[in-house]
Coordinates of C-alpha atoms and ligand atoms in Angstrom, one line a residue:
M30 CA 167.4 -107.5 -76.5
S31 CA 164.3 -105.4 -77.1
I32 CA 161.7 -106.7 -79.6
A33 CA 159.8 -103.5 -79.5
G34 CA 158.7 -102.4 -83.0
Q35 CA 159.2 -105.8 -84.4
V36 CA 156.8 -108.6 -85.3
I37 CA 156.8 -111.3 -82.6
R38 CA 156.4 -114.9 -83.5
C39 CA 154.8 -116.8 -80.6
K40 CA 152.3 -119.5 -79.6
A41 CA 148.6 -118.9 -79.6
A42 CA 145.4 -121.0 -79.4
V43 CA 143.5 -120.2 -82.6
A44 CA 139.8 -120.9 -83.1
W45 CA 139.7 -121.7 -86.8
E46 CA 136.0 -122.8 -86.9
A47 CA 133.0 -122.6 -84.6
G48 CA 132.9 -125.4 -82.1
K49 CA 136.1 -127.1 -83.3
P50 CA 139.0 -127.6 -80.8
L51 CA 141.4 -124.7 -80.6
S52 CA 144.7 -125.3 -82.3
V53 CA 147.9 -124.2 -80.5
E54 CA 150.3 -122.9 -83.2
E55 CA 152.9 -120.3 -84.0
I56 CA 151.4 -116.9 -85.2
E57 CA 152.8 -113.4 -85.8
V58 CA 151.9 -110.5 -83.6
A59 CA 152.5 -107.0 -85.1
P60 CA 153.8 -104.1 -83.0
P61 CA 151.3 -101.9 -81.2
Q62 CA 150.0 -98.9 -83.1
K63 CA 148.7 -95.5 -81.9
N64 CA 147.2 -95.8 -78.4
E65 CA 147.9 -99.6 -78.3
V66 CA 149.9 -101.7 -75.9
R67 CA 151.5 -105.1 -76.6
V68 CA 151.2 -107.4 -73.6
K69 CA 153.0 -110.6 -72.8
I70 CA 150.2 -112.8 -71.2
H71 CA 151.3 -114.9 -68.3
F72 CA 148.0 -116.4 -67.2
T73 CA 144.5 -116.4 -68.7
S74 CA 141.4 -118.2 -67.6
L75 CA 138.3 -119.4 -69.4
C76 CA 134.9 -117.7 -69.0
H77 CA 131.5 -118.7 -70.4
T78 CA 131.7 -115.8 -72.9
D79 CA 134.7 -117.4 -74.6
V80 CA 132.8 -120.6 -75.0
Y81 CA 129.7 -118.9 -76.2
F82 CA 131.6 -117.1 -79.0
W83 CA 133.5 -120.2 -79.8
E84 CA 130.2 -122.1 -80.3
A85 CA 129.0 -119.1 -82.3
K86 CA 125.3 -120.1 -82.0
G87 CA 122.9 -117.3 -82.9
Q88 CA 125.7 -114.8 -83.8
N89 CA 127.6 -113.7 -86.9
P90 CA 130.5 -116.1 -86.7
L91 CA 133.9 -114.5 -87.0
F92 CA 136.8 -116.9 -87.6
P93 CA 139.7 -117.5 -87.4
R94 CA 139.8 -115.8 -84.1
I95 CA 141.9 -115.7 -80.9
L96 CA 139.5 -115.8 -77.9
G97 CA 140.2 -115.0 -74.3
H98 CA 139.5 -112.0 -72.1
E99 CA 140.3 -112.9 -68.4
A100 CA 144.1 -112.5 -68.1
G101 CA 147.1 -111.0 -66.4
G102 CA 150.3 -110.0 -68.1
V103 CA 153.2 -107.6 -68.5
V104 CA 153.5 -104.8 -71.0
E105 CA 156.2 -105.6 -73.6
S106 CA 156.0 -102.4 -75.7
V107 CA 153.7 -99.4 -76.3
G108 CA 152.6 -97.6 -79.4
E109 CA 152.5 -93.9 -80.2
G110 CA 150.6 -91.7 -77.7
V111 CA 150.6 -94.1 -74.8
I112 CA 151.7 -92.4 -71.6
D113 CA 149.7 -94.2 -68.9
V114 CA 151.6 -97.5 -69.0
Q115 CA 155.2 -98.5 -70.0
P116 CA 157.1 -101.7 -70.7
G117 CA 157.3 -103.8 -67.6
D118 CA 154.0 -102.7 -66.0
H119 CA 151.8 -105.5 -64.8
V120 CA 148.3 -105.2 -66.3
L121 CA 144.9 -106.9 -66.6
P122 CA 143.4 -106.6 -70.1
I123 CA 139.7 -105.8 -69.7
F124 CA 136.9 -106.6 -72.2
T125 CA 135.3 -103.2 -71.8
G126 CA 137.3 -100.0 -71.7
E127 CA 137.6 -96.6 -70.2
C128 CA 138.7 -93.7 -72.5
K129 CA 138.5 -91.2 -69.6
E130 CA 137.1 -88.5 -71.9
C131 CA 133.5 -89.4 -73.0
P132 CA 130.4 -88.4 -71.0
H133 CA 130.2 -91.9 -69.5
C134 CA 133.8 -91.9 -68.3
L135 CA 133.3 -88.3 -66.9
S136 CA 130.2 -89.4 -65.0
E137 CA 130.8 -91.0 -61.6
A138 CA 127.7 -93.1 -62.1
S139 CA 128.7 -94.9 -65.3
N140 CA 131.3 -97.4 -66.6
M141 CA 129.8 -97.7 -70.1
C142 CA 132.5 -95.9 -72.1
D143 CA 131.3 -94.6 -75.5
L144 CA 134.5 -95.4 -77.2
L145 CA 135.5 -98.7 -75.7
R146 CA 132.3 -100.3 -74.4
I147 CA 132.3 -104.1 -75.0
N148 CA 131.9 -104.9 -78.7
T149 CA 131.6 -108.6 -79.6
E150 CA 131.4 -108.1 -83.3
R151 CA 134.6 -106.2 -83.8
G152 CA 137.4 -108.3 -85.1
G153 CA 140.0 -105.6 -85.8
M154 CA 141.7 -102.9 -83.8
L155 CA 139.8 -99.6 -83.3
H156 CA 142.7 -97.5 -84.7
D157 CA 142.6 -98.8 -88.3
G158 CA 140.2 -101.8 -88.3
H159 CA 143.1 -104.2 -89.0
T160 CA 144.2 -107.2 -87.0
R161 CA 147.6 -107.4 -85.3
F162 CA 147.5 -111.2 -85.5
S163 CA 148.3 -113.2 -88.5
K164 CA 149.4 -116.7 -89.6
D165 CA 151.6 -116.8 -92.6
G166 CA 150.3 -113.4 -93.6
K167 CA 146.6 -114.4 -93.2
P168 CA 144.8 -112.2 -90.7
I169 CA 143.4 -113.7 -87.5
Y170 CA 140.6 -111.7 -85.8
H171 CA 140.6 -110.3 -82.3
F172 CA 138.0 -110.9 -79.6
L173 CA 136.6 -108.2 -77.2
G174 CA 139.8 -106.2 -77.9
T175 CA 141.7 -108.6 -75.6
S176 CA 142.4 -112.0 -77.3
T177 CA 144.4 -113.4 -74.4
F178 CA 144.8 -117.0 -75.6
S179 CA 148.1 -115.8 -77.1
E180 CA 151.5 -115.4 -75.6
Y181 CA 151.5 -111.8 -76.9
T182 CA 148.4 -109.7 -77.6
V183 CA 147.8 -106.1 -78.6
V184 CA 145.2 -104.1 -76.6
H185 CA 143.9 -100.5 -76.7
V186 CA 145.5 -98.6 -73.8
G187 CA 142.0 -97.8 -72.5
Q188 CA 141.4 -101.6 -72.0
V189 CA 144.3 -102.2 -69.6
A190 CA 144.2 -101.8 -65.9
K191 CA 147.7 -101.2 -64.4
I192 CA 148.0 -103.1 -61.2
N193 CA 150.3 -103.7 -58.3
P194 CA 153.4 -105.6 -59.6
E195 CA 153.4 -107.7 -56.4
A196 CA 150.0 -109.2 -57.1
P197 CA 150.1 -112.8 -58.3
L198 CA 148.9 -112.8 -61.9
D199 CA 147.7 -116.4 -61.7
K200 CA 145.1 -115.2 -59.1
V201 CA 144.1 -111.7 -59.8
C202 CA 143.6 -112.4 -63.5
V203 CA 140.1 -113.6 -62.7
L204 CA 139.3 -110.0 -61.8
S205 CA 139.3 -109.2 -65.5
C206 CA 135.7 -110.3 -65.9
G207 CA 133.5 -112.7 -63.8
M208 CA 134.7 -112.1 -60.3
S209 CA 134.6 -108.3 -60.6
T210 CA 131.2 -108.5 -62.1
G211 CA 129.6 -110.5 -59.3
F212 CA 131.5 -108.9 -56.5
G213 CA 130.8 -105.4 -57.8
A214 CA 127.1 -106.1 -58.3
T215 CA 126.9 -106.6 -54.5
V216 CA 129.4 -104.1 -53.1
N217 CA 128.8 -101.3 -55.6
V218 CA 125.1 -101.7 -56.5
A219 CA 123.1 -103.8 -54.0
K220 CA 125.2 -102.5 -51.1
P221 CA 123.9 -104.7 -48.3
K222 CA 124.3 -103.4 -44.8
K223 CA 126.2 -105.2 -42.1
G224 CA 123.8 -107.8 -40.7
G225 CA 121.5 -107.7 -43.7
S226 CA 120.0 -110.5 -45.7
V227 CA 121.0 -111.2 -49.3
A228 CA 119.5 -113.6 -51.9
I229 CA 121.8 -114.8 -54.7
F230 CA 120.1 -116.3 -57.8
G231 CA 122.5 -118.6 -59.7
L232 CA 125.5 -120.1 -58.0
G233 CA 127.9 -120.1 -60.9
A234 CA 131.2 -118.2 -60.8
V235 CA 129.5 -114.8 -61.1
G236 CA 126.9 -115.6 -58.4
L237 CA 129.5 -117.0 -56.0
A238 CA 131.5 -113.8 -56.6
A239 CA 128.3 -111.9 -55.6
A240 CA 128.2 -114.1 -52.5
E241 CA 131.8 -113.2 -51.7
G242 CA 130.7 -109.5 -51.9
A243 CA 127.9 -110.2 -49.4
R244 CA 130.4 -112.0 -47.1
V245 CA 132.7 -108.9 -47.3
C246 CA 129.8 -106.6 -46.5
E247 CA 129.1 -108.8 -43.5
A248 CA 125.6 -109.8 -44.4
S249 CA 124.2 -112.2 -41.8
R250 CA 122.1 -114.3 -44.1
I251 CA 123.2 -115.2 -47.6
I252 CA 120.6 -117.3 -49.3
G253 CA 121.7 -119.2 -52.5
I254 CA 119.1 -120.2 -55.0
D255 CA 119.9 -122.6 -57.8
L256 CA 118.0 -125.2 -59.9
N257 CA 121.1 -127.4 -59.7
P258 CA 121.6 -129.0 -56.3
N259 CA 125.2 -129.9 -57.0
R260 CA 126.0 -126.2 -56.6
F261 CA 125.0 -126.0 -53.0
E262 CA 128.1 -127.8 -51.5
E263 CA 130.5 -125.5 -53.3
A264 CA 128.5 -122.4 -52.3
K265 CA 129.1 -123.1 -48.6
K266 CA 132.8 -122.1 -49.1
F267 CA 131.5 -118.8 -50.5
G268 CA 129.6 -117.9 -47.4
C269 CA 126.1 -119.1 -48.4
T270 CA 124.2 -119.8 -45.2
E271 CA 121.0 -121.3 -46.7
F272 CA 119.9 -122.8 -49.9
V273 CA 116.7 -122.9 -51.9
N274 CA 116.0 -125.0 -55.0
P275 CA 112.9 -123.6 -56.7
K276 CA 112.2 -127.2 -57.9
D277 CA 111.6 -128.3 -54.3
H278 CA 108.6 -126.1 -53.8
N279 CA 105.1 -125.9 -55.4
K280 CA 104.9 -122.1 -55.0
P281 CA 107.0 -119.3 -56.5
V282 CA 110.4 -119.1 -54.9
Q283 CA 109.9 -115.4 -54.1
E284 CA 107.1 -116.5 -51.7
V285 CA 109.3 -119.1 -50.1
I286 CA 112.0 -116.5 -49.5
A287 CA 109.4 -114.0 -48.1
E288 CA 108.3 -116.6 -45.6
M289 CA 111.9 -117.5 -44.7
T290 CA 112.8 -113.9 -44.0
G291 CA 109.7 -112.3 -42.5
G292 CA 108.6 -110.4 -45.7
G293 CA 111.7 -110.5 -48.0
V294 CA 115.4 -110.0 -48.2
D295 CA 117.2 -106.7 -48.0
C296 CA 118.7 -107.2 -51.3
S297 CA 119.0 -109.8 -54.1
I298 CA 121.4 -110.3 -57.0
E299 CA 120.4 -112.3 -60.0
C300 CA 123.2 -114.1 -61.8
T301 CA 121.4 -116.6 -64.1
G302 CA 120.3 -114.9 -67.3
S303 CA 116.8 -116.5 -66.8
T304 CA 113.9 -114.0 -66.9
Q305 CA 112.0 -116.2 -64.4
A306 CA 114.8 -115.8 -61.9
M307 CA 114.9 -112.0 -62.6
V308 CA 111.2 -111.7 -61.7
S309 CA 111.7 -113.8 -58.5
A310 CA 114.8 -111.8 -57.6
F311 CA 112.8 -108.5 -57.8
E312 CA 109.7 -109.8 -56.1
C313 CA 111.6 -111.4 -53.2
V314 CA 113.1 -108.2 -51.8
H315 CA 111.4 -106.5 -48.8
D316 CA 108.9 -103.7 -49.5
G317 CA 109.9 -100.3 -48.2
W318 CA 113.7 -100.7 -48.9
G319 CA 114.6 -103.9 -50.8
V320 CA 117.0 -103.6 -53.8
A321 CA 117.3 -106.2 -56.6
V322 CA 120.2 -106.2 -59.0
L323 CA 120.2 -108.0 -62.4
V324 CA 123.5 -109.3 -63.7
G325 CA 122.6 -112.3 -65.9
V326 CA 122.5 -111.7 -69.7
P327 CA 119.1 -112.7 -71.1
S328 CA 118.4 -114.2 -74.5
R329 CA 117.9 -111.7 -77.3
D330 CA 114.0 -111.7 -77.5
D331 CA 113.3 -112.0 -73.8
S332 CA 111.0 -109.7 -71.8
F333 CA 109.5 -110.1 -68.3
K334 CA 106.4 -109.0 -66.5
T335 CA 105.9 -107.9 -62.9
H336 CA 103.1 -106.0 -61.3
P337 CA 103.9 -102.2 -60.9
I338 CA 102.6 -102.4 -57.3
H339 CA 106.0 -103.9 -56.4
F340 CA 107.7 -100.7 -57.4
L341 CA 105.0 -98.5 -55.7
N342 CA 105.7 -100.5 -52.5
E343 CA 109.2 -99.1 -52.6
R344 CA 111.2 -101.9 -54.0
T345 CA 114.1 -101.0 -56.4
L346 CA 115.2 -102.9 -59.5
R347 CA 118.6 -102.2 -60.9
G348 CA 121.0 -103.7 -63.4
T349 CA 124.8 -103.6 -63.7
F350 CA 127.5 -104.1 -66.3
F351 CA 130.9 -105.3 -65.0
G352 CA 129.8 -104.7 -61.4
N353 CA 129.8 -100.9 -62.2
Y354 CA 133.6 -100.8 -62.1
K355 CA 135.5 -98.5 -64.3
P356 CA 138.2 -100.8 -65.5
R357 CA 141.3 -98.5 -65.4
S358 CA 140.2 -96.4 -62.4
D359 CA 138.7 -99.0 -60.1
I360 CA 140.2 -102.5 -60.8
P361 CA 143.7 -101.7 -59.4
G362 CA 141.9 -101.0 -56.1
V363 CA 140.1 -104.3 -56.2
V364 CA 143.5 -106.0 -56.7
E365 CA 144.6 -104.2 -53.6
K366 CA 141.6 -105.6 -51.7
Y367 CA 142.9 -109.1 -52.6
M368 CA 146.4 -108.1 -51.5
K369 CA 145.1 -107.0 -48.1
K370 CA 143.1 -110.3 -47.8
E371 CA 139.8 -108.4 -47.8
L372 CA 138.7 -110.4 -50.8
E373 CA 139.3 -114.1 -51.6
L374 CA 140.0 -115.2 -55.1
D375 CA 142.0 -118.5 -54.7
K376 CA 138.8 -120.5 -54.1
F377 CA 137.5 -119.6 -57.6
I378 CA 140.4 -121.3 -59.3
T379 CA 139.5 -125.0 -59.4
H380 CA 141.7 -126.2 -62.3
S381 CA 144.9 -125.4 -64.1
V382 CA 146.3 -126.5 -67.5
P383 CA 149.2 -125.5 -69.7
L384 CA 148.4 -123.6 -72.9
L385 CA 148.8 -126.8 -74.9
D386 CA 145.9 -128.4 -73.1
I387 CA 143.6 -125.4 -73.4
N388 CA 140.9 -127.6 -74.9
K389 CA 140.6 -129.3 -71.5
A390 CA 139.5 -126.0 -70.0
F391 CA 136.7 -125.9 -72.5
E392 CA 135.7 -129.5 -71.6
Y393 CA 135.6 -128.6 -67.8
M394 CA 133.3 -125.7 -68.5
L395 CA 131.1 -127.6 -70.9
R396 CA 130.7 -130.3 -68.2
G397 CA 129.9 -127.6 -65.6
E398 CA 132.9 -128.9 -63.6
G399 CA 134.6 -126.3 -61.3
L400 CA 134.6 -122.6 -61.5
R401 CA 137.7 -121.2 -63.2
C402 CA 140.4 -123.1 -65.1
M403 CA 143.8 -121.2 -65.1
I404 CA 145.7 -121.5 -68.4
R405 CA 149.5 -121.2 -68.0
M406 CA 151.1 -119.6 -71.0
D407 CA 154.7 -120.5 -70.3
A408 CA 154.1 -124.1 -69.6
Ligands
NAD508 P1 126.8 -120.2 -64.9 O1 126.1 -120.8 -66.0 O2 128.0 -120.8 -64.4 O3 125.8 -120.1 -63.6 C1 124.4 -119.8 -63.7 C2 123.7 -120.6 -62.7 O4 122.3 -120.3 -62.6 C3 123.7 -122.2 -62.9 O5 124.2 -122.8 -61.7 C4 122.2 -122.5 -63.1 O6 121.9 -123.8 -62.6 C5 121.5 -121.4 -62.4 N1 120.2 -121.1 -62.9 C6 119.7 -121.0 -64.2 N2 118.4 -120.7 -64.2 C7 118.0 -120.5 -62.9 C8 116.8 -120.2 -62.3 N3 115.7 -120.0 -63.0 N4 116.8 -120.1 -61.0 C9 117.8 -120.4 -60.2 N5 119.0 -120.7 -60.7 C10 119.1 -120.8 -62.1 O7 127.0 -118.7 -65.3 P2 128.0 -117.6 -64.8 O8 129.3 -117.6 -65.5 O9 128.1 -117.6 -63.3 O10 127.3 -116.2 -65.3 C11 126.0 -115.9 -64.7 C12 125.4 -114.8 -65.6 O11 126.1 -113.6 -65.6 C13 125.3 -115.2 -67.1 O12 124.0 -114.9 -67.6 C14 126.4 -114.3 -67.7 O13 126.1 -114.1 -69.1 C15 126.2 -113.1 -66.9 N6 127.3 -112.1 -66.9 C16 127.0 -110.8 -66.9 C17 127.9 -109.8 -66.8 C18 127.5 -108.3 -66.7 O14 128.4 -107.5 -66.8 N7 126.2 -108.0 -66.5 C19 129.3 -110.1 -66.9 C20 129.6 -111.5 -67.0 C21 128.6 -112.5 -67.0
ZN509 ZN1 134.8 -93.3 -72.3

């Protein structure tokens, strides 16, 4: 029997207060309104951004809230005006959208949609500002327009990528955020040539996805740089051929890399959020052609300094948001790459828990254990 148009009662992990364990309980999910889609989430994984907004340090706290933004699911019903997807379609909800009409969406160069660009402060839906989640009538706020820590969620149609229904949702769901960001930074922005050298700063999930991009581009040297030596063993599985720990040297790491590579790497990708690493990532690329790409999100008041001569000597510095992918137009193609075994995702998924144990996923991340913990909604 169809439940379209009706309120659904289902389980969700609710964050009632900053830093307090999530509580798995029954909530109500209203039907999708104009340009909205209601999605049954099958799998969701935990990313640093969820933890950051759960801790709510240095932000305007917004609670109670349903977090979660890396997920895979199936469309249950659609609201008025939705023609691109229909019930039964397999989708990945994405934290940043693509309206397909604004100047950014119409530009080939940009994925920073005016209408649906990431908005961390918004707690309601774009259409009417209201929430579709409630508990005994009391509203529960949305997060990034996705709120995937719920068996059912409501998402703007511009924030769902319709994917191949054959794709395993418990694997491709990591393409909703971190993996696409790192992978895209390499393949779409740094674009190393076959046989080239690549330096990756920061060997967390995003940096390792950038390394996966370098492997796919057939780079010959993939140099991983991290302050935490525990990261090095794992990084070997992701194609890193050499490692540098800046703490092991008494000169700047960019000089170490220049010596290792006869003047610098062909490209570098910074995935740390540290401005010191950003400067090193830029200054370690070869003059004449080197390209550095910034991915890490710095602290609010950060700035950095480098000598302009590095630009005059024909080095390029770029930055990227979500690996320059347009969520609806491009992500289905990345899923196809996984299906054709051109891109590996399984190695990113190091843990798995049922929804009831979602707080364990937070513990793994806080302890820096593993890369991605898969949360199974039906278990
Ligand atoms: P993570 O914390 O798991 O990994 C970061 C790694 O960087 C750690 O291993 C840490 O030891 C290392 N590191 C920190 N400072 C360093 C330094 N100075 N030199 C060398 N290594 C250093 O984080 P993650 O989940 O992999 O995310 C990486 C970054 O990407 C974060 O800043 C995150 O906010 C950002 N991010 C950006 C986008 C985007 O669209 N631009 C999207 C998602 C995440
Ligand atoms: Zn747009």
